[in-house]
PDB file of C-alpha atoms in Angstrom:
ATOM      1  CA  UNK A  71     -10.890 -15.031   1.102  1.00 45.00           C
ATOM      2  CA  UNK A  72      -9.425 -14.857   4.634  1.00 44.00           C
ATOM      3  CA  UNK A  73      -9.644 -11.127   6.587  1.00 44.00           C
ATOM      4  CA  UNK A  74      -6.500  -9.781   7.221  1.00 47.00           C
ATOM      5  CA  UNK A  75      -6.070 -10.023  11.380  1.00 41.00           C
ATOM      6  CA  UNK A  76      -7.060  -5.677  11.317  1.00 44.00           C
ATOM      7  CA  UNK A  77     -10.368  -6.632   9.715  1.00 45.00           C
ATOM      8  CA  UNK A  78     -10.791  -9.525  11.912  1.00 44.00           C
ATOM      9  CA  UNK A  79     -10.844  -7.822  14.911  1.00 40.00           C
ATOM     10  CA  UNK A  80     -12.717  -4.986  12.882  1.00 39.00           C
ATOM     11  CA  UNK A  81     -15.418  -7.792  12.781  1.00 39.00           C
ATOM     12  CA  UNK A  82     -15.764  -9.093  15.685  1.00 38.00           C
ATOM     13  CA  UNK A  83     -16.040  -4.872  17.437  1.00 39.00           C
ATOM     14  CA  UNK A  84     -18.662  -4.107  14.697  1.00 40.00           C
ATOM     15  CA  UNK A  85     -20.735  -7.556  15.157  1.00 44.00           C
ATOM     16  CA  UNK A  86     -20.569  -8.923  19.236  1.00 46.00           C
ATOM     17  CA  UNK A  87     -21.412 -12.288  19.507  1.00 48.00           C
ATOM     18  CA  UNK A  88     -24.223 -12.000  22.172  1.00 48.00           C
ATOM     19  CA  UNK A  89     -23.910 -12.845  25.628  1.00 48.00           C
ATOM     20  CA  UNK A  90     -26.070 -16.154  26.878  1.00 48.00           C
ATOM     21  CA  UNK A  91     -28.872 -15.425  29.150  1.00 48.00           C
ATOM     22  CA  UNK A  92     -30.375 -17.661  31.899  1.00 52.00           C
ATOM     23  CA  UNK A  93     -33.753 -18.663  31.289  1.00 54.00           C
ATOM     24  CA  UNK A  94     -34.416 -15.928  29.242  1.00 53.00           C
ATOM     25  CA  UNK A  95     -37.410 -16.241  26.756  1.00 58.00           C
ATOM     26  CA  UNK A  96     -36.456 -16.536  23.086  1.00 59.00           C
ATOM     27  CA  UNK A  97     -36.365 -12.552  21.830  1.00 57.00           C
ATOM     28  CA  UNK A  98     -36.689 -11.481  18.230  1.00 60.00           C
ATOM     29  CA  UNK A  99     -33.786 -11.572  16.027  1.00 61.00           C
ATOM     30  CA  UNK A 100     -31.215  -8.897  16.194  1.00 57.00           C
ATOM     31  CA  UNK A 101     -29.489  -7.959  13.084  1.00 55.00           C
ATOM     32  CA  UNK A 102     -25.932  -6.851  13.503  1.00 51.00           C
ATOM     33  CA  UNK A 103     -24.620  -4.028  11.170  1.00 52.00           C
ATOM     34  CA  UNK A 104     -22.167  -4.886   8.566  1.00 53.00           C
ATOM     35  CA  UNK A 105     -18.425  -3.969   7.727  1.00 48.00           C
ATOM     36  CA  UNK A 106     -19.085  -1.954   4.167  1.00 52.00           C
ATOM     37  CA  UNK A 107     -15.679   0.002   4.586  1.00 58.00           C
ATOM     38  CA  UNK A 108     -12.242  -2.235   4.262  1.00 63.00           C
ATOM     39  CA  UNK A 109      -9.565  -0.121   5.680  1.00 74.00           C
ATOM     40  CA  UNK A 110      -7.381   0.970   2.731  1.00 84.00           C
ATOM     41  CA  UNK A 111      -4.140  -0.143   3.487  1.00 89.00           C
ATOM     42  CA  UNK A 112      -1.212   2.721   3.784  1.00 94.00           C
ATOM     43  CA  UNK A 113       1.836   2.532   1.445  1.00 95.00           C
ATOM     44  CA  UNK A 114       6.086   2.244   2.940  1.00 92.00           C
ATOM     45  CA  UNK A 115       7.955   5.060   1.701  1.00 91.00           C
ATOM     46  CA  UNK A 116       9.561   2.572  -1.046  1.00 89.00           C
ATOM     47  CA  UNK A 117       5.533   0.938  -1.974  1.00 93.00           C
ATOM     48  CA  UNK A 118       6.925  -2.319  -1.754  1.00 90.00           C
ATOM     49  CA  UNK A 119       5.467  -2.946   1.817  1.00 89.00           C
ATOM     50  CA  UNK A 120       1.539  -2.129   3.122  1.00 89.00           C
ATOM     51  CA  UNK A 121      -0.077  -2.201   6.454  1.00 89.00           C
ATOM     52  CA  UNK A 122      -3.633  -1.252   8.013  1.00 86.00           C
ATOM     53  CA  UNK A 123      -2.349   0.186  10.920  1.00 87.00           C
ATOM     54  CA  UNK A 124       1.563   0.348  11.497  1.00 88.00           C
ATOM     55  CA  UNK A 125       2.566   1.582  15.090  1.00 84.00           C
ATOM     56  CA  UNK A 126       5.059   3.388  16.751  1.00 85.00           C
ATOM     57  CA  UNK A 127       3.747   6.354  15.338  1.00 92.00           C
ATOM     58  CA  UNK A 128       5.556   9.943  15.902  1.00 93.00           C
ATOM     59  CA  UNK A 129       4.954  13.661  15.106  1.00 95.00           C
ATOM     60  CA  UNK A 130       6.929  14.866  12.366  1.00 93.00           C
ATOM     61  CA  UNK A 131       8.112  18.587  12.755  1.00 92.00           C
ATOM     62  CA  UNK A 132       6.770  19.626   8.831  1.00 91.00           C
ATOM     63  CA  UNK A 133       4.187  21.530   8.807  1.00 93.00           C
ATOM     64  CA  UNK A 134       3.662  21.639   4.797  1.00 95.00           C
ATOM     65  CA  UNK A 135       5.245  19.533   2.266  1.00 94.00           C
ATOM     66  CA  UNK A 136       5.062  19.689  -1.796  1.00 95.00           C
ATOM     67  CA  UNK A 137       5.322  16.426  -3.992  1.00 95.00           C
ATOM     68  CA  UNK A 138       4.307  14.861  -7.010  1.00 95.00           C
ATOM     69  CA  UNK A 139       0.605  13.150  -7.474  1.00 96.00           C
ATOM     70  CA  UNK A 140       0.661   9.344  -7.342  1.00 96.00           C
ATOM     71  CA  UNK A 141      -2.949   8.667  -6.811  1.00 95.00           C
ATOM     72  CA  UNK A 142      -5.625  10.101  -4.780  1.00 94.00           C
ATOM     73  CA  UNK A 143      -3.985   8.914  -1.795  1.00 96.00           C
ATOM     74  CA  UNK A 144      -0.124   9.146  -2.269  1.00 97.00           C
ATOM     75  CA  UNK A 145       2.247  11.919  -3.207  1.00 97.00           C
ATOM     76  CA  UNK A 146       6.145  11.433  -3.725  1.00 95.00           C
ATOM     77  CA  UNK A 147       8.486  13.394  -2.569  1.00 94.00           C
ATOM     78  CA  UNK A 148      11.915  14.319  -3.472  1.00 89.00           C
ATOM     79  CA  UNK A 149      12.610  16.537  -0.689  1.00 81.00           C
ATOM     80  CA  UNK A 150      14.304  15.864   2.673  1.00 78.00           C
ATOM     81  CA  UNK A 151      11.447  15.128   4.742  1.00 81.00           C
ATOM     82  CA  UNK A 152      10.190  14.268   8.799  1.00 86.00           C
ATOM     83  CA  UNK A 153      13.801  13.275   9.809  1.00 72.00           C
ATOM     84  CA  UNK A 154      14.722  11.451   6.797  1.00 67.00           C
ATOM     85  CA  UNK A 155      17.529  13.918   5.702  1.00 53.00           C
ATOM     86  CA  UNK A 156      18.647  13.884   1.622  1.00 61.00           C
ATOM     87  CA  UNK A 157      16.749  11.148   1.573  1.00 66.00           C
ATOM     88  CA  UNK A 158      14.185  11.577  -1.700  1.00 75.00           C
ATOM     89  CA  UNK A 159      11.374   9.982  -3.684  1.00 89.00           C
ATOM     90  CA  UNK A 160       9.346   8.578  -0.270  1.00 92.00           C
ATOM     91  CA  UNK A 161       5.742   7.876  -0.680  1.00 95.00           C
ATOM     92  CA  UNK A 162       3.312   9.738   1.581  1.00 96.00           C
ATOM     93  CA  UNK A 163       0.467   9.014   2.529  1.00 97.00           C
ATOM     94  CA  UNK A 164      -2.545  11.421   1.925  1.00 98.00           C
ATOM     95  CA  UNK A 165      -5.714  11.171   4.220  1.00 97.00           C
ATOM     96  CA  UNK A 166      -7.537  14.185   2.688  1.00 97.00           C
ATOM     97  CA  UNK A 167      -9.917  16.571   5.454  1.00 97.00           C
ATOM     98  CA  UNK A 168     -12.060  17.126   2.542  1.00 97.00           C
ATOM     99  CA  UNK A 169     -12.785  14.179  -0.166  1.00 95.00           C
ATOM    100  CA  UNK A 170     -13.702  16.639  -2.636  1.00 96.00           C
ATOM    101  CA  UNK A 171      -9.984  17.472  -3.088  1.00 96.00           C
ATOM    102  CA  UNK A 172      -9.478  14.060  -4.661  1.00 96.00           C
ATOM    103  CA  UNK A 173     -10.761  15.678  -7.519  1.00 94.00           C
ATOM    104  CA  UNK A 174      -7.257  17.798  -7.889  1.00 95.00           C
ATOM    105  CA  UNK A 175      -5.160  14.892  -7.214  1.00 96.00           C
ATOM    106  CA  UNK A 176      -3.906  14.118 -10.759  1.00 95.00           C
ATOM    107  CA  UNK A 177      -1.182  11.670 -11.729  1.00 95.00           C
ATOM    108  CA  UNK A 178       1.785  13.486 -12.163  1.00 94.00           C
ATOM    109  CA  UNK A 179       0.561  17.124 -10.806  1.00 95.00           C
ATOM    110  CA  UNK A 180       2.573  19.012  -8.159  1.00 95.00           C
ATOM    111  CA  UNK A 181       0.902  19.628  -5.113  1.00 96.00           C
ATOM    112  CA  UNK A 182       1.512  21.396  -1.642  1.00 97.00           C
ATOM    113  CA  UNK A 183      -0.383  19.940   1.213  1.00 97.00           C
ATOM    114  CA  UNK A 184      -0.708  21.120   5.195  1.00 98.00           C
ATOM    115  CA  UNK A 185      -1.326  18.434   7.199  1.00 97.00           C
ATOM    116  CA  UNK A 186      -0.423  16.574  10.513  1.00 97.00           C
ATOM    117  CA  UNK A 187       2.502  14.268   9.562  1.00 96.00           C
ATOM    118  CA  UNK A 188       3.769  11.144  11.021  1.00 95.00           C
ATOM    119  CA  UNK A 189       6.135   8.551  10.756  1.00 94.00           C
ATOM    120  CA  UNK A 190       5.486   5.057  11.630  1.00 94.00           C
ATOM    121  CA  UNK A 191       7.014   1.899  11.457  1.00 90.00           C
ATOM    122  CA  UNK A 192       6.616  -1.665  11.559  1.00 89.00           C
ATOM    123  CA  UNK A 193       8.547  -4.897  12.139  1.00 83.00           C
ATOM    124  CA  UNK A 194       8.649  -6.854   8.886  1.00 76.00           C
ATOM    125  CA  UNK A 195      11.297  -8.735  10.217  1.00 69.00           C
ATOM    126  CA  UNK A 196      13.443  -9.328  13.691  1.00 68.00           C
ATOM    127  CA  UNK A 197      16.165  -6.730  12.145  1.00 73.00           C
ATOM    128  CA  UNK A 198      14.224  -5.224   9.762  1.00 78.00           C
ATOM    129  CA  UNK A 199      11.376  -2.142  10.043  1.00 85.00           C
ATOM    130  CA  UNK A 200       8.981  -0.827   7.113  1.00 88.00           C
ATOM    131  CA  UNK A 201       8.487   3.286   7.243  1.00 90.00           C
ATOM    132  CA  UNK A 202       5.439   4.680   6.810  1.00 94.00           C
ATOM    133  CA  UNK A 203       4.629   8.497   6.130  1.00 95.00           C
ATOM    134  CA  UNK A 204       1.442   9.724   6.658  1.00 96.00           C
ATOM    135  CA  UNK A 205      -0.320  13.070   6.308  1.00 97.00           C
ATOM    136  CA  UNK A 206      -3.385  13.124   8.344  1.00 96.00           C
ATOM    137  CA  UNK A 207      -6.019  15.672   7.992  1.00 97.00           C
ATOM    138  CA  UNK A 208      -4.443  16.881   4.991  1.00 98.00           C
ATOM    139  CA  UNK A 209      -5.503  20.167   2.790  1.00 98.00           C
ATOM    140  CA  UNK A 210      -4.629  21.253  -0.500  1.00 97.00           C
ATOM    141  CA  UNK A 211      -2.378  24.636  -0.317  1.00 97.00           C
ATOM    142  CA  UNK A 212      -1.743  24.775  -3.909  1.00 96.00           C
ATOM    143  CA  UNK A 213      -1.432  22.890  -6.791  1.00 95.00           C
ATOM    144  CA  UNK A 214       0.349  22.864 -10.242  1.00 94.00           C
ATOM    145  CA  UNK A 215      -1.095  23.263 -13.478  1.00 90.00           C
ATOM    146  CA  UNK A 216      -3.556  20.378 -14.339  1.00 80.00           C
ATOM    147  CA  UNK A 217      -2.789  18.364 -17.725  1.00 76.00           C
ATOM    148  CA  UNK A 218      -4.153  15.906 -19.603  1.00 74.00           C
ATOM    149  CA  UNK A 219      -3.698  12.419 -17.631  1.00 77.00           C
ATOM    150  CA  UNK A 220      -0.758  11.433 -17.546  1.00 88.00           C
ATOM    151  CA  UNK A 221       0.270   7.739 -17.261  1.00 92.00           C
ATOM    152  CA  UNK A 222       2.292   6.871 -13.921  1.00 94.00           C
ATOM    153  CA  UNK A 223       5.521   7.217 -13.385  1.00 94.00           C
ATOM    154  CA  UNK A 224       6.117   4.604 -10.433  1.00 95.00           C
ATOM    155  CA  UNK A 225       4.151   1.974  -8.727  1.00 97.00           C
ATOM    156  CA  UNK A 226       3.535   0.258  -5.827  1.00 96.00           C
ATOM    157  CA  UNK A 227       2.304  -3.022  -4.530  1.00 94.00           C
ATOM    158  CA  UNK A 228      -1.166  -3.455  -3.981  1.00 93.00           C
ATOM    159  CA  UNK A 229      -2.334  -6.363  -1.793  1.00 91.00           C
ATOM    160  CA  UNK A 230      -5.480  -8.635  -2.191  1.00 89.00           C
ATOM    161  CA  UNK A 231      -6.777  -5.921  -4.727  1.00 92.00           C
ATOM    162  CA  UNK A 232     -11.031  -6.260  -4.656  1.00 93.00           C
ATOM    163  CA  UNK A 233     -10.728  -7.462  -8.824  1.00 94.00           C
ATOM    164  CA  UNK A 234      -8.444 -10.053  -7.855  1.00 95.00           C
ATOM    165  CA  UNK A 235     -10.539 -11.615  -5.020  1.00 94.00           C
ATOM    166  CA  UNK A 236     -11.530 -15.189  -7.537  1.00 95.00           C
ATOM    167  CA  UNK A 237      -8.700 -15.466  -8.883  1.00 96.00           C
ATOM    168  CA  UNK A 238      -6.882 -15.339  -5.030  1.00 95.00           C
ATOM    169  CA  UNK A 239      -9.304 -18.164  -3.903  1.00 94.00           C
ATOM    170  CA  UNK A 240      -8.759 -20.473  -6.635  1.00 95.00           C
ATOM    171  CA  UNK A 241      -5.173 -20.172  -5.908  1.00 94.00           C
ATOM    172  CA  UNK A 242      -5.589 -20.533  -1.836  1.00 92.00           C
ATOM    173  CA  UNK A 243      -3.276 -17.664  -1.370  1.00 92.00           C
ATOM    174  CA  UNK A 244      -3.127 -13.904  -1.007  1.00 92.00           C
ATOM    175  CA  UNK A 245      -2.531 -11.687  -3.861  1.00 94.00           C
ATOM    176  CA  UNK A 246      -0.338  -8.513  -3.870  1.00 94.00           C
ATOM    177  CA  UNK A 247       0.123  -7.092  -7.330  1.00 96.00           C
ATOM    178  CA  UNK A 248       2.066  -4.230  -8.630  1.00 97.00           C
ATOM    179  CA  UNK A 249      -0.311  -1.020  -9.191  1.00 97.00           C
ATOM    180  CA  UNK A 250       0.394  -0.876 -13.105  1.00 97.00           C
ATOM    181  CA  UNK A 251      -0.487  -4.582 -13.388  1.00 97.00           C
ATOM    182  CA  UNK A 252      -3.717  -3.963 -11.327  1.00 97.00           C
ATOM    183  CA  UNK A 253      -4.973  -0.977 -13.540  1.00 95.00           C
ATOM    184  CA  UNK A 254      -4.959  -2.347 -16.873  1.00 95.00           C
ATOM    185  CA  UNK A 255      -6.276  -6.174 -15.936  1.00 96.00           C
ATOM    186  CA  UNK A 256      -7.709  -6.405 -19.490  1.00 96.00           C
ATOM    187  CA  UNK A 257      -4.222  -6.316 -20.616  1.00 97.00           C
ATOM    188  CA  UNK A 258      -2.558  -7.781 -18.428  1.00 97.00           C
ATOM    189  CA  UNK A 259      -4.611 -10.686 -16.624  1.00 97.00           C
ATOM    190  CA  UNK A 260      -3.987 -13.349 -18.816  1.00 97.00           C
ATOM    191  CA  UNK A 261      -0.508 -13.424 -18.279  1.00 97.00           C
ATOM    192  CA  UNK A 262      -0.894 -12.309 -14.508  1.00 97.00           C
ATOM    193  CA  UNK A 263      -3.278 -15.428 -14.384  1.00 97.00           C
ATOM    194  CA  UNK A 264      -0.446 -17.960 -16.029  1.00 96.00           C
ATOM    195  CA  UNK A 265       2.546 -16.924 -14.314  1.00 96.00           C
ATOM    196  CA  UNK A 266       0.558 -16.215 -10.285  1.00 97.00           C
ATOM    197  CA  UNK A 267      -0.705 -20.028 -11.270  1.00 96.00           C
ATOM    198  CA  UNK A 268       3.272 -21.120 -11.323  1.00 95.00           C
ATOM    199  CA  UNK A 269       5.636 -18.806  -9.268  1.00 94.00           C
ATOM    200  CA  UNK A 270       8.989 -18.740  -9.113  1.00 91.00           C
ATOM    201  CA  UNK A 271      11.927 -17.582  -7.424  1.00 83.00           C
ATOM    202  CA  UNK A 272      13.848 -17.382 -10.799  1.00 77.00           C
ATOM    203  CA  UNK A 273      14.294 -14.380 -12.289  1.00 68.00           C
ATOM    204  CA  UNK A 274      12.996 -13.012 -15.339  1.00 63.00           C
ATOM    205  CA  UNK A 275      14.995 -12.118 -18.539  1.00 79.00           C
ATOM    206  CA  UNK A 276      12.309  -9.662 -19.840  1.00 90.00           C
ATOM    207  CA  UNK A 277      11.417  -6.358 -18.189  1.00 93.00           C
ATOM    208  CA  UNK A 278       8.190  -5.569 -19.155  1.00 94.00           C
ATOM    209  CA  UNK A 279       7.318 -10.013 -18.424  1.00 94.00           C
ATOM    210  CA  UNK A 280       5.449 -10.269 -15.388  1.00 96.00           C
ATOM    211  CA  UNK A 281       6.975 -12.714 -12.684  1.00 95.00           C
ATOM    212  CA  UNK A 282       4.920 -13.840  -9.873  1.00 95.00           C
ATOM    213  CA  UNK A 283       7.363 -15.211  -6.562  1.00 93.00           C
ATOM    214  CA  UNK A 284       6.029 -16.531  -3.011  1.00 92.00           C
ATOM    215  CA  UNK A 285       6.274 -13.059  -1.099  1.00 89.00           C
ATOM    216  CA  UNK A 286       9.207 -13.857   0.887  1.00 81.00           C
ATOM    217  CA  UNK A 287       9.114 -10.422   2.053  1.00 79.00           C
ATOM    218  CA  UNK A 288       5.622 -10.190   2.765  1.00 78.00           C
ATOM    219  CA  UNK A 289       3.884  -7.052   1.030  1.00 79.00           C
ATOM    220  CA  UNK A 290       1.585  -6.997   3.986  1.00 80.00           C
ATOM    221  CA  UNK A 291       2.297  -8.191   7.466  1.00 77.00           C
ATOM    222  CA  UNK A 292      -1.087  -9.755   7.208  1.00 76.00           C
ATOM    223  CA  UNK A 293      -1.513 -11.262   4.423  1.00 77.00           C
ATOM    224  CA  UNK A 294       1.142 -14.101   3.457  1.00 81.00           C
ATOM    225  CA  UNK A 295       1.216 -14.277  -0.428  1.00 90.00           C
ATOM    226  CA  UNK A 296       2.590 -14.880  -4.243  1.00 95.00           C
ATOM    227  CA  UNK A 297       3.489 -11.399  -5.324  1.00 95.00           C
ATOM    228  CA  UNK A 298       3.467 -10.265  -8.647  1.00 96.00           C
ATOM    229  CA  UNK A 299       5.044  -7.302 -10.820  1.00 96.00           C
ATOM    230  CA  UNK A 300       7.214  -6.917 -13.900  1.00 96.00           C
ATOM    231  CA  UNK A 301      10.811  -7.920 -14.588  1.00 94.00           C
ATOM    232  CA  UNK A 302      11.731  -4.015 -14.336  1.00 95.00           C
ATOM    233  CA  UNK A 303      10.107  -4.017 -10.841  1.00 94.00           C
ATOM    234  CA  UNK A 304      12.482  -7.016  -9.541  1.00 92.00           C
ATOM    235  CA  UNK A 305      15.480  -5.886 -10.446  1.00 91.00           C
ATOM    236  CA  UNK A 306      14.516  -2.587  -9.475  1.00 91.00           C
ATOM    237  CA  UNK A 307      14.151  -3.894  -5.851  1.00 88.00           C
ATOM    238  CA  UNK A 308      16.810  -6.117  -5.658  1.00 87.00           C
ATOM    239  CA  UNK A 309      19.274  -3.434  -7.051  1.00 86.00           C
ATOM    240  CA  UNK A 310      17.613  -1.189  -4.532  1.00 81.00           C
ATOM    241  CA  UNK A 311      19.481  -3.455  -1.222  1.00 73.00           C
ATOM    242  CA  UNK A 312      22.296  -4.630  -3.348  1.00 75.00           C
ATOM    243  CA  UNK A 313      23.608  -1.317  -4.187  1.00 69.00           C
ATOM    244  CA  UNK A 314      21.788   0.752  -1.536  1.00 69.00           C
ATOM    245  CA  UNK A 315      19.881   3.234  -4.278  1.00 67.00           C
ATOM    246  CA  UNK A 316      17.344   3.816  -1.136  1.00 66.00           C
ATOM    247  CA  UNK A 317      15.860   6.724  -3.513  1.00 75.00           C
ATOM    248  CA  UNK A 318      15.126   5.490  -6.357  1.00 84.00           C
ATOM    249  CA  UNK A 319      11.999   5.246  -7.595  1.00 89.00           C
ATOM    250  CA  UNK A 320       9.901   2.040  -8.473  1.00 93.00           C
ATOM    251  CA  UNK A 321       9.631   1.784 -12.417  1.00 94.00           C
ATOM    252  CA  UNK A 322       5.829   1.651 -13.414  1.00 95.00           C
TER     253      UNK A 322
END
C-alpha cells in the first residue's frame, strides 16, 4: 500500500534520514520511532470527498451548534451554519477536547457541541472546491436522550479503510468505500470483492447492488482509486449536481 503524500511527509519528519559524517567512526545503531497514528482523514460537508489536511482554513462566527450523531467523529446538521445560509444536512467534523465523550456520541442522538469552528476548502478540481467543516476542541453541551443503537441514516465515503488494505494491493489501486459497505464486510465483501475486481462506469439497475467505478472524482486528493457504494448512493450523487438537491442527504 502506497502512503498518501500527508503521511509521506509525516514519515520522513518522524524518521530523518541521517546526515553523512566525515571520517566518523562507525556508532551504534539508532532506532528511529515509528508512525503508530494515521491521521484520520476529515469528511466534505456532502461525505463524498476526504482530505488529511484541507487548507484555506477560516474562523467561523458559531460559537455552538446542535446536530444529529453520525459517528464518533461527525454530526449533521440541518441548520444554517458558518456562512452557509439555508443550506442543511452538512457533515461536521468533531475533534473532541475530551475522548471520553465518544462514549455519548450515538448514531442517531442529538447533540449540542461548543467548539472552535472552521471552514476549509480544497481544490478537487481547476473550477471545483470540496468544503470542509470542522469543530476543533469540541465539548459536549448537551445531549438527547440515548436509545438503543440505531442503524445509520446516511453515509459517507471512506478511503483506503485499514480492513480493506489486501484486498487494495491485490488490485494495485486505492480503495474508497461507502461507510455502510465498510461496517458490515461479512455481508457485504463478497460482492464488494467481485464487482471492485471489474468496475464500471455503467450504472446500476439495483439500489441496494453495489457498483464499484474508477473514482473520477477522486474521494481523496491523495489517493487515486476505484470507488465503491450502492446503486442508491450513485444516483443519489448524480441527482445531487443534476438537479442541484445540495442538501440532501446520502442514503445509507
Amino acid at each position: 500500500m502506497k502512503f498518501p503524500m500527508a503521511i509521506g511527509a509525516l514519515l520522513l519528519l518522524v524518521c530523518p534520514a541521517p546526515a553523512p559524517a566525515q571520517n566518523a567512526p562507525p556508532g551504534p545503531p539508532v532506532a528511529f520511532p515509528q508512525v503508530t497514528v494515521v491521521p484520520t482523514p476529515l469528511q466534505s460537508t456532502s461525505g463524498r470527498f476526504s482530505s488529511l489536511n484541507p487548507t484555506d482554513r477560516t474562523d467561523c462566527p458559531n460559537r455552538s451548534v446542535s446536530g444529529r450523531v453520525v459517528s464518533a467523529r461527525l454530526i449533521m446538521v440541518s441548520e444554517g451554519f458558518c456562512g452557509r445560509g439555508r443550506s442543511g444536512n452538512v457533515l461536521v467534523n468533531v475533534e473532541l477536547a475530551n475522548p471520553a465523550d465518544a462514549a455519548q456520541m450515538a448514531i442517531g442522538r442529538r447533540v449540542t457541541l461548543a467548539a472552535d469552528f472552521k471552514n476549509a476548502e480544497e481544490a478537487r478540481t481547476d473550477d471545483f472546491y470540496a468544503n470542509y467543516l470542522i469543530a476543533k476542541k469540541a465539548r459536549l453541551v448537551s445531549a438527547g436522550p440515548q436509545t438503543a443503537p440505531s442503524p445509520p441514516f446516511t453515509s459517507y465515503m471512506i478511503c483506503q479503510p485499514p480492513e480493506l488494505d489486501a484486498l487494495a494491493a491485490q488490485l494495485g489501486s486505492e480503495l474508497c468505500v461507502q461507510s455502510t459497505i465498510v461496517a458490515n464486510l461479512t455481508a457485504t465483501g463478497p460482492a464488494l470483492e467481485k464487482s471492485a475486481r471489474a468496475p464500471t462506469d455503467a450504472v446500476a439497475g439495483d439500489a441496494n447492488a453495489i457498483a464499484c467505478r474508477p473514482d473520477l472524482e477522486r474521494s481523496d486528493i491523495h489517493l487515486p482509486a476505484i470507488a465503491c457504494a450502492r446503486g442508491s448512493y450513485w444516483a443519489w450523487y448524480e441527482s445531487k449536481w443534476r438537479d442541484y438537491l445540495l442538501s440532501t442527504p446520502a442514503p445509507p
